[in-house]
mmCIF file with all atom_site columns, C-alpha atoms in Angstrom:
data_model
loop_
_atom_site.group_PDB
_atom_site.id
_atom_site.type_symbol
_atom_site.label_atom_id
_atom_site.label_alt_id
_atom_site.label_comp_id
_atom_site.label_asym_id
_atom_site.label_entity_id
_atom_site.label_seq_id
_atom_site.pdbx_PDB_ins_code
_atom_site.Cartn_x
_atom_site.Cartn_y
_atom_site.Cartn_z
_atom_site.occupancy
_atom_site.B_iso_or_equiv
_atom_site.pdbx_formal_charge
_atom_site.auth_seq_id
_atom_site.auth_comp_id
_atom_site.auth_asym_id
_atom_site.auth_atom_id
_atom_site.pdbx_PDB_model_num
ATOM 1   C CA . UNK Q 1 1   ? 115.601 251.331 70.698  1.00 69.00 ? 391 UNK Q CA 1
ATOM 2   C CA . UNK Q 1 2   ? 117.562 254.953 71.317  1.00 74.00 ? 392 UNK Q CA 1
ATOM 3   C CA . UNK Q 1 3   ? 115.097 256.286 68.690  1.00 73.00 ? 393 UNK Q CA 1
ATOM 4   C CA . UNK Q 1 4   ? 111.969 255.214 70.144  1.00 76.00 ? 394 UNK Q CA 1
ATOM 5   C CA . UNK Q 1 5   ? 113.446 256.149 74.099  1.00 78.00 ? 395 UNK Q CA 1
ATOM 6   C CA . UNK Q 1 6   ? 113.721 259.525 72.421  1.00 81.00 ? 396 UNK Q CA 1
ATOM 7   C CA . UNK Q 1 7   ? 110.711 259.705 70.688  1.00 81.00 ? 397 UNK Q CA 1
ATOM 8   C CA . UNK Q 1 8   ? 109.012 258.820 73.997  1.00 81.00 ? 398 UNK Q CA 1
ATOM 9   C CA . UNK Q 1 9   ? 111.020 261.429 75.990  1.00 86.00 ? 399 UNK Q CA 1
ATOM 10  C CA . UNK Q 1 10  ? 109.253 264.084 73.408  1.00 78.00 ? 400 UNK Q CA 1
ATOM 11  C CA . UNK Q 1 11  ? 105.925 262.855 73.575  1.00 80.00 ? 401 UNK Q CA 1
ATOM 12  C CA . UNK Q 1 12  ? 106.180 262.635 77.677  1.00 77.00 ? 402 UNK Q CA 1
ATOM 13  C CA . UNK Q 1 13  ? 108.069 266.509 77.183  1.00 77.00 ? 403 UNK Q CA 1
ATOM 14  C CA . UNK Q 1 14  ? 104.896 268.080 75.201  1.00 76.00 ? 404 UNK Q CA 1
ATOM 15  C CA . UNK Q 1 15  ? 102.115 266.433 77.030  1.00 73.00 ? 405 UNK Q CA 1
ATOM 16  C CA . UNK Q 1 16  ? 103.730 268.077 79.946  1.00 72.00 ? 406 UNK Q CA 1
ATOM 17  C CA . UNK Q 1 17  ? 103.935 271.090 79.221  1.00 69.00 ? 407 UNK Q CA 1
ATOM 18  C CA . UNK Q 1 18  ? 100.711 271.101 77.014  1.00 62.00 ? 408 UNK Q CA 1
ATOM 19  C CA . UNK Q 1 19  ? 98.895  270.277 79.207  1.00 59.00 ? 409 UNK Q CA 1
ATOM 20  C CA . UNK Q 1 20  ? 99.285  273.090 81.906  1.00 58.00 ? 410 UNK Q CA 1
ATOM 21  C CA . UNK Q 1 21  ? 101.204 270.845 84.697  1.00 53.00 ? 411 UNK Q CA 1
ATOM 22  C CA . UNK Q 1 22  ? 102.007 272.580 87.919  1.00 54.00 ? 412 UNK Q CA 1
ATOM 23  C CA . UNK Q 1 23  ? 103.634 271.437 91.198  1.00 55.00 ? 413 UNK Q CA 1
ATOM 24  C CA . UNK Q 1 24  ? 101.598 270.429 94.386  1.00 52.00 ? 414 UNK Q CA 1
ATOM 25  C CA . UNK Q 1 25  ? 103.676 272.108 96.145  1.00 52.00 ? 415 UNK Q CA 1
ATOM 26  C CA . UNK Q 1 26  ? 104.055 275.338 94.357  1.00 51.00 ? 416 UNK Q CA 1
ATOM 27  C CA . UNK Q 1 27  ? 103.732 277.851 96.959  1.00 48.00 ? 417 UNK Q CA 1
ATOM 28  C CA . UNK Q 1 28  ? 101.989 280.625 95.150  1.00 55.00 ? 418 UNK Q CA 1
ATOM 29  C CA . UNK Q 1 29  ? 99.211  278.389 94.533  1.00 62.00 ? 419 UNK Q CA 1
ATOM 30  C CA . UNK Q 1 30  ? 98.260  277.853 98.375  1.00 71.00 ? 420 UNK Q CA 1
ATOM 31  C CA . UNK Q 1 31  ? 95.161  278.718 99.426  1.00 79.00 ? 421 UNK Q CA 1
ATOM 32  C CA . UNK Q 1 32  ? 95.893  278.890 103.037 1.00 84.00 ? 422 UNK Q CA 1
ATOM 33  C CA . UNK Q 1 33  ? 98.273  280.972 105.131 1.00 86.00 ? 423 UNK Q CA 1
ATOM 34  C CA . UNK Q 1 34  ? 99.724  280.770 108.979 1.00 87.00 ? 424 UNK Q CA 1
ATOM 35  C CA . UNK Q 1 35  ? 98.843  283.632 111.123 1.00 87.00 ? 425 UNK Q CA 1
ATOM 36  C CA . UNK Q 1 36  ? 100.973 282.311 113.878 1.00 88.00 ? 426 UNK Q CA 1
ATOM 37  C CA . UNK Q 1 37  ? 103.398 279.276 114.401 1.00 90.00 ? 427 UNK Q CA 1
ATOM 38  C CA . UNK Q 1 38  ? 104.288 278.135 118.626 1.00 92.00 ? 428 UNK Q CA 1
ATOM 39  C CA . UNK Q 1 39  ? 106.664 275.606 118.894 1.00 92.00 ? 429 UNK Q CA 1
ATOM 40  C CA . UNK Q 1 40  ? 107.656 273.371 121.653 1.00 92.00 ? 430 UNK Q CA 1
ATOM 41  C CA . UNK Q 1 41  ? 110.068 270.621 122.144 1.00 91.00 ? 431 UNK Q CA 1
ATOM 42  C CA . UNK Q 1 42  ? 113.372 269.613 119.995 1.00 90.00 ? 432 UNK Q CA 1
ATOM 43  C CA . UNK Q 1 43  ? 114.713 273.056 119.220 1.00 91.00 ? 433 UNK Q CA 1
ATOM 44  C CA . UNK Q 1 44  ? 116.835 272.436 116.041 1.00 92.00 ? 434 UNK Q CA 1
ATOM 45  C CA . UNK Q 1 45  ? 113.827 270.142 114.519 1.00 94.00 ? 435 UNK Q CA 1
ATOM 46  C CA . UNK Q 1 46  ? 111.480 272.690 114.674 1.00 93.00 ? 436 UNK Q CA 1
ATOM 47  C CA . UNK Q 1 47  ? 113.592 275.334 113.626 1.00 93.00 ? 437 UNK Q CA 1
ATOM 48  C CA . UNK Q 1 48  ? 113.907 273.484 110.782 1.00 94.00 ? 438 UNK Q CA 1
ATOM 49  C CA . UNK Q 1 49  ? 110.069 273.146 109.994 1.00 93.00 ? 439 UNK Q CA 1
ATOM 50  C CA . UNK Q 1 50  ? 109.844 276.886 110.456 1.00 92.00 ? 440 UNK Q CA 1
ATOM 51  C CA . UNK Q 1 51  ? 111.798 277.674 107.991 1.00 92.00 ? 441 UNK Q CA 1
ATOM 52  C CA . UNK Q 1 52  ? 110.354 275.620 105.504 1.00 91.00 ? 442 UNK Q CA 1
ATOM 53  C CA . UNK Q 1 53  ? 107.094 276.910 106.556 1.00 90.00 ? 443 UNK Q CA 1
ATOM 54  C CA . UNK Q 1 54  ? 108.336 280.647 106.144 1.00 89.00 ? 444 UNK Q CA 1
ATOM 55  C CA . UNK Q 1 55  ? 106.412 280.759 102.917 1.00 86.00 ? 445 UNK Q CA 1
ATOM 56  C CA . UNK Q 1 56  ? 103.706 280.426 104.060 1.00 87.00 ? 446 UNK Q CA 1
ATOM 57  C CA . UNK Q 1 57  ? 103.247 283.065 107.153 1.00 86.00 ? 447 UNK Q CA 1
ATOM 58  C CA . UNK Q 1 58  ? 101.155 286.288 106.780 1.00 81.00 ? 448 UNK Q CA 1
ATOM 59  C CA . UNK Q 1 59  ? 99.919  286.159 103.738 1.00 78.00 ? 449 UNK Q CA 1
ATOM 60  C CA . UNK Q 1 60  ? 96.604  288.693 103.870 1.00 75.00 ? 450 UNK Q CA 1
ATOM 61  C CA . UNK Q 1 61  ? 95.382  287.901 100.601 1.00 77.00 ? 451 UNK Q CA 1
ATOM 62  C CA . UNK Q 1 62  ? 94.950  283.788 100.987 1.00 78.00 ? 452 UNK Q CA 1
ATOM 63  C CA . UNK Q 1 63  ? 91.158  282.879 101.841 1.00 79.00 ? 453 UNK Q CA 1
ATOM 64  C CA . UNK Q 1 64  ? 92.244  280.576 104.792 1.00 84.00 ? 454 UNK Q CA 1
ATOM 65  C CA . UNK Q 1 65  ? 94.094  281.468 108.009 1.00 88.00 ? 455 UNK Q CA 1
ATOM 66  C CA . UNK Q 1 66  ? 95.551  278.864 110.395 1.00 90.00 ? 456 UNK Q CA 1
ATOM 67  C CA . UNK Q 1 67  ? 97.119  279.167 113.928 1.00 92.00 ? 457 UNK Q CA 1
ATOM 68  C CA . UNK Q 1 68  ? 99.683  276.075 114.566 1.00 93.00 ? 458 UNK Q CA 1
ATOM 69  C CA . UNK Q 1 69  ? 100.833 274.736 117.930 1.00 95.00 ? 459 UNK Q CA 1
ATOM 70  C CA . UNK Q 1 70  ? 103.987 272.287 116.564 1.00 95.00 ? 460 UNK Q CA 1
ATOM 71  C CA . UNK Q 1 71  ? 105.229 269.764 118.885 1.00 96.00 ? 461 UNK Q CA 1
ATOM 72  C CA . UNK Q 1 72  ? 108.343 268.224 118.109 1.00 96.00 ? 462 UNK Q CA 1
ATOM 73  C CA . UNK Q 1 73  ? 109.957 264.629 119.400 1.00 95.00 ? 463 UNK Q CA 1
ATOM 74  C CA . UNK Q 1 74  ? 113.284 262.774 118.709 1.00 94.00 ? 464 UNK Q CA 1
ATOM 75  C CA . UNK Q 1 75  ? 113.694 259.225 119.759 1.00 95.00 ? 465 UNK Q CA 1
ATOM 76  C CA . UNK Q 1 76  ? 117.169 257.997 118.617 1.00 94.00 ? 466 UNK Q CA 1
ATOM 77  C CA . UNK Q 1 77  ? 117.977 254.160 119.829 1.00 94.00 ? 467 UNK Q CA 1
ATOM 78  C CA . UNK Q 1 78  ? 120.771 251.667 118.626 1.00 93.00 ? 468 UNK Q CA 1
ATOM 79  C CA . UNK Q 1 79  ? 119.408 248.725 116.741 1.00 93.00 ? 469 UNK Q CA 1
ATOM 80  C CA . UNK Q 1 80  ? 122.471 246.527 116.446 1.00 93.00 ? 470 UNK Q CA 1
ATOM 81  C CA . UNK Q 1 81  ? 125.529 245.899 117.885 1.00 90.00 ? 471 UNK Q CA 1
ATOM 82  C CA . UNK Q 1 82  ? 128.615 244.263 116.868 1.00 89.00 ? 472 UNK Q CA 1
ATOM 83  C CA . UNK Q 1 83  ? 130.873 241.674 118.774 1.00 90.00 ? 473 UNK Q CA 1
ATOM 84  C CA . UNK Q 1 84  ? 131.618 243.704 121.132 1.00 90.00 ? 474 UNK Q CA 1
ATOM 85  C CA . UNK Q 1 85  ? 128.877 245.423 121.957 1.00 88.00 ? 475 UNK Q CA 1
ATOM 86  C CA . UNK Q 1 86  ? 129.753 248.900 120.518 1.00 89.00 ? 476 UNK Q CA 1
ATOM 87  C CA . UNK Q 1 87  ? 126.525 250.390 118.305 1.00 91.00 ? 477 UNK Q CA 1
ATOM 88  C CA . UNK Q 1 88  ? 126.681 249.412 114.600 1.00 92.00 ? 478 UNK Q CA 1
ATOM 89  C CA . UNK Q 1 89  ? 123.069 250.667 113.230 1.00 93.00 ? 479 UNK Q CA 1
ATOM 90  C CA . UNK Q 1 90  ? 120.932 253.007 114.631 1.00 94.00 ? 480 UNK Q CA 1
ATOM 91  C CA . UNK Q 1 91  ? 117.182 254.477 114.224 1.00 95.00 ? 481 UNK Q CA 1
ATOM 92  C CA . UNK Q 1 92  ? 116.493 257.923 114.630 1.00 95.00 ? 482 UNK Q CA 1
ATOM 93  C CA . UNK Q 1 93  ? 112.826 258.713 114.814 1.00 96.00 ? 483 UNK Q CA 1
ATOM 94  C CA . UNK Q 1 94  ? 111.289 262.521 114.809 1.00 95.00 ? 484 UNK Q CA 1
ATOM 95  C CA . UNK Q 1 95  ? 107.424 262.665 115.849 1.00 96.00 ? 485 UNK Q CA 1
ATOM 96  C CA . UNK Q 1 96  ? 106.161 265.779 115.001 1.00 96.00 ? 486 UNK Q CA 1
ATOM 97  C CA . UNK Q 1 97  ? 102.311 266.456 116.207 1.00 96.00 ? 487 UNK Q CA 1
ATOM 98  C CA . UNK Q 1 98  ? 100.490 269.523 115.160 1.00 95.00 ? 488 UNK Q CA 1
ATOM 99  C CA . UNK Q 1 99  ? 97.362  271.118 116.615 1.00 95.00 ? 489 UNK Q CA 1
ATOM 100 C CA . UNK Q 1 100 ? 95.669  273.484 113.821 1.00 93.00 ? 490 UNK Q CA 1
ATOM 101 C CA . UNK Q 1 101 ? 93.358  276.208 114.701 1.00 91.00 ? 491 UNK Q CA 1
ATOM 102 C CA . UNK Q 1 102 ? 90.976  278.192 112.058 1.00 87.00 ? 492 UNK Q CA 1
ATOM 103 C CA . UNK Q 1 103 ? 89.553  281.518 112.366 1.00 85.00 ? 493 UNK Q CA 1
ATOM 104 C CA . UNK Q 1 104 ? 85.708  280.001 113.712 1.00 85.00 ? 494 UNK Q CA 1
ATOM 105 C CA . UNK Q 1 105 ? 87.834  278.075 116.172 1.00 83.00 ? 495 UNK Q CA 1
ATOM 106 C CA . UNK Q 1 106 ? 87.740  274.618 114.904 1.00 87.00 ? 496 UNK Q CA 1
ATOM 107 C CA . UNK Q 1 107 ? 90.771  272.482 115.798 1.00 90.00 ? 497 UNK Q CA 1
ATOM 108 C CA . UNK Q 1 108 ? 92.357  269.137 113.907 1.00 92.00 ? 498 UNK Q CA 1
ATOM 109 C CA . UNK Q 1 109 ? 95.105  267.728 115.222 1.00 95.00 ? 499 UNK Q CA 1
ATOM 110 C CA . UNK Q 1 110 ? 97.986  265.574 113.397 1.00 94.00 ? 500 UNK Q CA 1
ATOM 111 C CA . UNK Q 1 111 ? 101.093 263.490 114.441 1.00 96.00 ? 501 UNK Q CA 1
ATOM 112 C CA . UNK Q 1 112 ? 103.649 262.994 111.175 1.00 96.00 ? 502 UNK Q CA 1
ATOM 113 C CA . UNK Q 1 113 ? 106.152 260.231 112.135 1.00 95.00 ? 503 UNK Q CA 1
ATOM 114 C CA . UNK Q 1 114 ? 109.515 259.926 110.339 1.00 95.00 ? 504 UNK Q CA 1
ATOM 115 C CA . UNK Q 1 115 ? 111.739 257.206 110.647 1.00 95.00 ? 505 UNK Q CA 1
ATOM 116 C CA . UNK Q 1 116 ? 115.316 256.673 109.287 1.00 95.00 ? 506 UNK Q CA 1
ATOM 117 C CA . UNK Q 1 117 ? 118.305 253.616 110.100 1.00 94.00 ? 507 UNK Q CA 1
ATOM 118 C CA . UNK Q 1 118 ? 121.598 254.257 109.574 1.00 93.00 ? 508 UNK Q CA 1
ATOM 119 C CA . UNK Q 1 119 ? 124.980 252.668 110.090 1.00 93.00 ? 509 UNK Q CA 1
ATOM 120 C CA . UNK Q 1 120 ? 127.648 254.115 112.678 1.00 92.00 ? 510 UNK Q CA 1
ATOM 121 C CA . UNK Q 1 121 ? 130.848 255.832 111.195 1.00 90.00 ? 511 UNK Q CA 1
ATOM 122 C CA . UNK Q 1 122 ? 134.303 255.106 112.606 1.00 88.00 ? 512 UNK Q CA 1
ATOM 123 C CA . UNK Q 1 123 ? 134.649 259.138 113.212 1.00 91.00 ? 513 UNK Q CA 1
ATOM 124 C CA . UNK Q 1 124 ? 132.582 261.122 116.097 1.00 91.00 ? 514 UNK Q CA 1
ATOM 125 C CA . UNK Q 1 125 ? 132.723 264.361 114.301 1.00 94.00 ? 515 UNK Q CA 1
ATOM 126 C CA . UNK Q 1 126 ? 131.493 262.433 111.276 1.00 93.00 ? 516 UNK Q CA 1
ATOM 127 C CA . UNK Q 1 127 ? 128.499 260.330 112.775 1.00 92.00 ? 517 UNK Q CA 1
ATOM 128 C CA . UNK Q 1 128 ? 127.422 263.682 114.195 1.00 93.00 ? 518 UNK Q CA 1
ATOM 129 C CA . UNK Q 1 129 ? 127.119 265.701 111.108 1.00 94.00 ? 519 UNK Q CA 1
ATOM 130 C CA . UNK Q 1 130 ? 125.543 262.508 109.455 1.00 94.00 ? 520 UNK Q CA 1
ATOM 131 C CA . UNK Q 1 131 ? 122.971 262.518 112.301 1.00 94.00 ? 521 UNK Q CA 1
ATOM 132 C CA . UNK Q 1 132 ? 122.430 266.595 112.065 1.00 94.00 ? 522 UNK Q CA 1
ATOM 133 C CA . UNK Q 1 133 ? 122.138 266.527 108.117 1.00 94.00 ? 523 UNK Q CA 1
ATOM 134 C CA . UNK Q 1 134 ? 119.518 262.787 108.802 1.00 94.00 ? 524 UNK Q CA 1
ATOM 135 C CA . UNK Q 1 135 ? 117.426 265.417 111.278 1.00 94.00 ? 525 UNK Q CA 1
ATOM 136 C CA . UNK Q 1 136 ? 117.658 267.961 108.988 1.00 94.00 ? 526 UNK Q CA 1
ATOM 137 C CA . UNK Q 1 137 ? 116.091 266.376 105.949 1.00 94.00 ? 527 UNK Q CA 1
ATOM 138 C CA . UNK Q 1 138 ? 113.431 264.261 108.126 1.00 95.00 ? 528 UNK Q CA 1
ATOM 139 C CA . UNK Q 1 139 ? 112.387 267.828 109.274 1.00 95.00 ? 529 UNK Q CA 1
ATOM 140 C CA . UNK Q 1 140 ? 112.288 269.216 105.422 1.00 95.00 ? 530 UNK Q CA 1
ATOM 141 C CA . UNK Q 1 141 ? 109.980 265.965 104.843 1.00 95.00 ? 531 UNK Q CA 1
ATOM 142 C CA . UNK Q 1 142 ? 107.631 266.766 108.018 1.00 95.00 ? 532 UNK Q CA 1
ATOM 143 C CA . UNK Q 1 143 ? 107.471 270.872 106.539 1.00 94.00 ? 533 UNK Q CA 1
ATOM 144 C CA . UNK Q 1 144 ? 106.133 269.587 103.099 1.00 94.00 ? 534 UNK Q CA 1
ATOM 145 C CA . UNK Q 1 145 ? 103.508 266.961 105.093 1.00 94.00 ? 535 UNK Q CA 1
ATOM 146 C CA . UNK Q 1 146 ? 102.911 269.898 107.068 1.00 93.00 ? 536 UNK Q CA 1
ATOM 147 C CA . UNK Q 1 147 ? 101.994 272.155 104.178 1.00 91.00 ? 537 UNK Q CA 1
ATOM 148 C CA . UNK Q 1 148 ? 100.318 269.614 101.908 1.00 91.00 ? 538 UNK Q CA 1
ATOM 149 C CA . UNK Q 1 149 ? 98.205  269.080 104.729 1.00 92.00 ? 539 UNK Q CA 1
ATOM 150 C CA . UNK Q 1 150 ? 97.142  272.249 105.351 1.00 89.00 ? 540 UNK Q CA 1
ATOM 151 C CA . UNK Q 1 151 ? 96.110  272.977 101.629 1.00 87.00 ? 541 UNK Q CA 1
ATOM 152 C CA . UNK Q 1 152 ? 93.933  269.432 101.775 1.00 86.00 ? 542 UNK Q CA 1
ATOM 153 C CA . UNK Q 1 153 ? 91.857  271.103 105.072 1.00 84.00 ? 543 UNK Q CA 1
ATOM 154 C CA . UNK Q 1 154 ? 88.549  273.088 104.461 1.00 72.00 ? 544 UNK Q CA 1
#
């Protein structure tokens, strides 16, 4: 059985790398870059995008050019309580909608939605940095929508 696992785990290995295989999300091989980036709403969300999206800005050489407007929401709400009534789960929920502009003008717009439950933590201090590490990932997912999206555009 080990042998064959192996043997498998070789094939899969060569084929691989035979074959030329590249990430989506390799950011040399974008064919788009962002001339400008505003941003409105949560702060420390959208920071968060931008940076991810840093790769991407001012690049002369890429064939297409797109302005962004980023809007950025948090809802967070308790979903359960215990007996007596203090929160026990909550949702946290980022809406992020983007407006996209190209050079001719044309404009798309697109609203990425996140969502996340979580349990409470018996510490403050804890829960937040729990909740600022959730919002910090969600926001990593919503940059690499955000960029995968903008390569799929024409």
């Amino acid at each position: 059985m080990i042998k064959k696992y192996k043997f498998l785990t070789h094939i899969l290995f060569i084929l691989l790398v035979g074959c030329g295989y590249n990430s989506v999300l390799n950011d040399n091989s974008s064919n788009f870059t962002i001339a400008s980036i505003d941003v409105s709403g949560d702060s420390n969300i959208n920071d968060n995008i931008l940076i991810n999206l840093e790769n991407y800005l001012n690049n002369s050489e890429k064939e297409k050019k797109y302005f962004l407007k980023i809007n950025s929401i948090e809802n967070k709400n308790v979903t359960s309580k215990d007996e007596k009534g203090d929160p026990k789960t909550y949702n946290i929920e980022i809406i992020t909608i983007i407006e996209v502009s190209n050079i001719n003008g044309d404009v798309k717009k697109k609203k990425f939605l996140e969502k996340k439950n979580y349990n409470t933590m018996s510490s403050k201090f804890e829960l937040n940095l729990y909740e600022k590490n959730l919002k910090k990932d969600i926001a990593n997912i919503i940059a690499r929508k955000i960029s995968i999206y903008l390569s799929t555009l024409d």
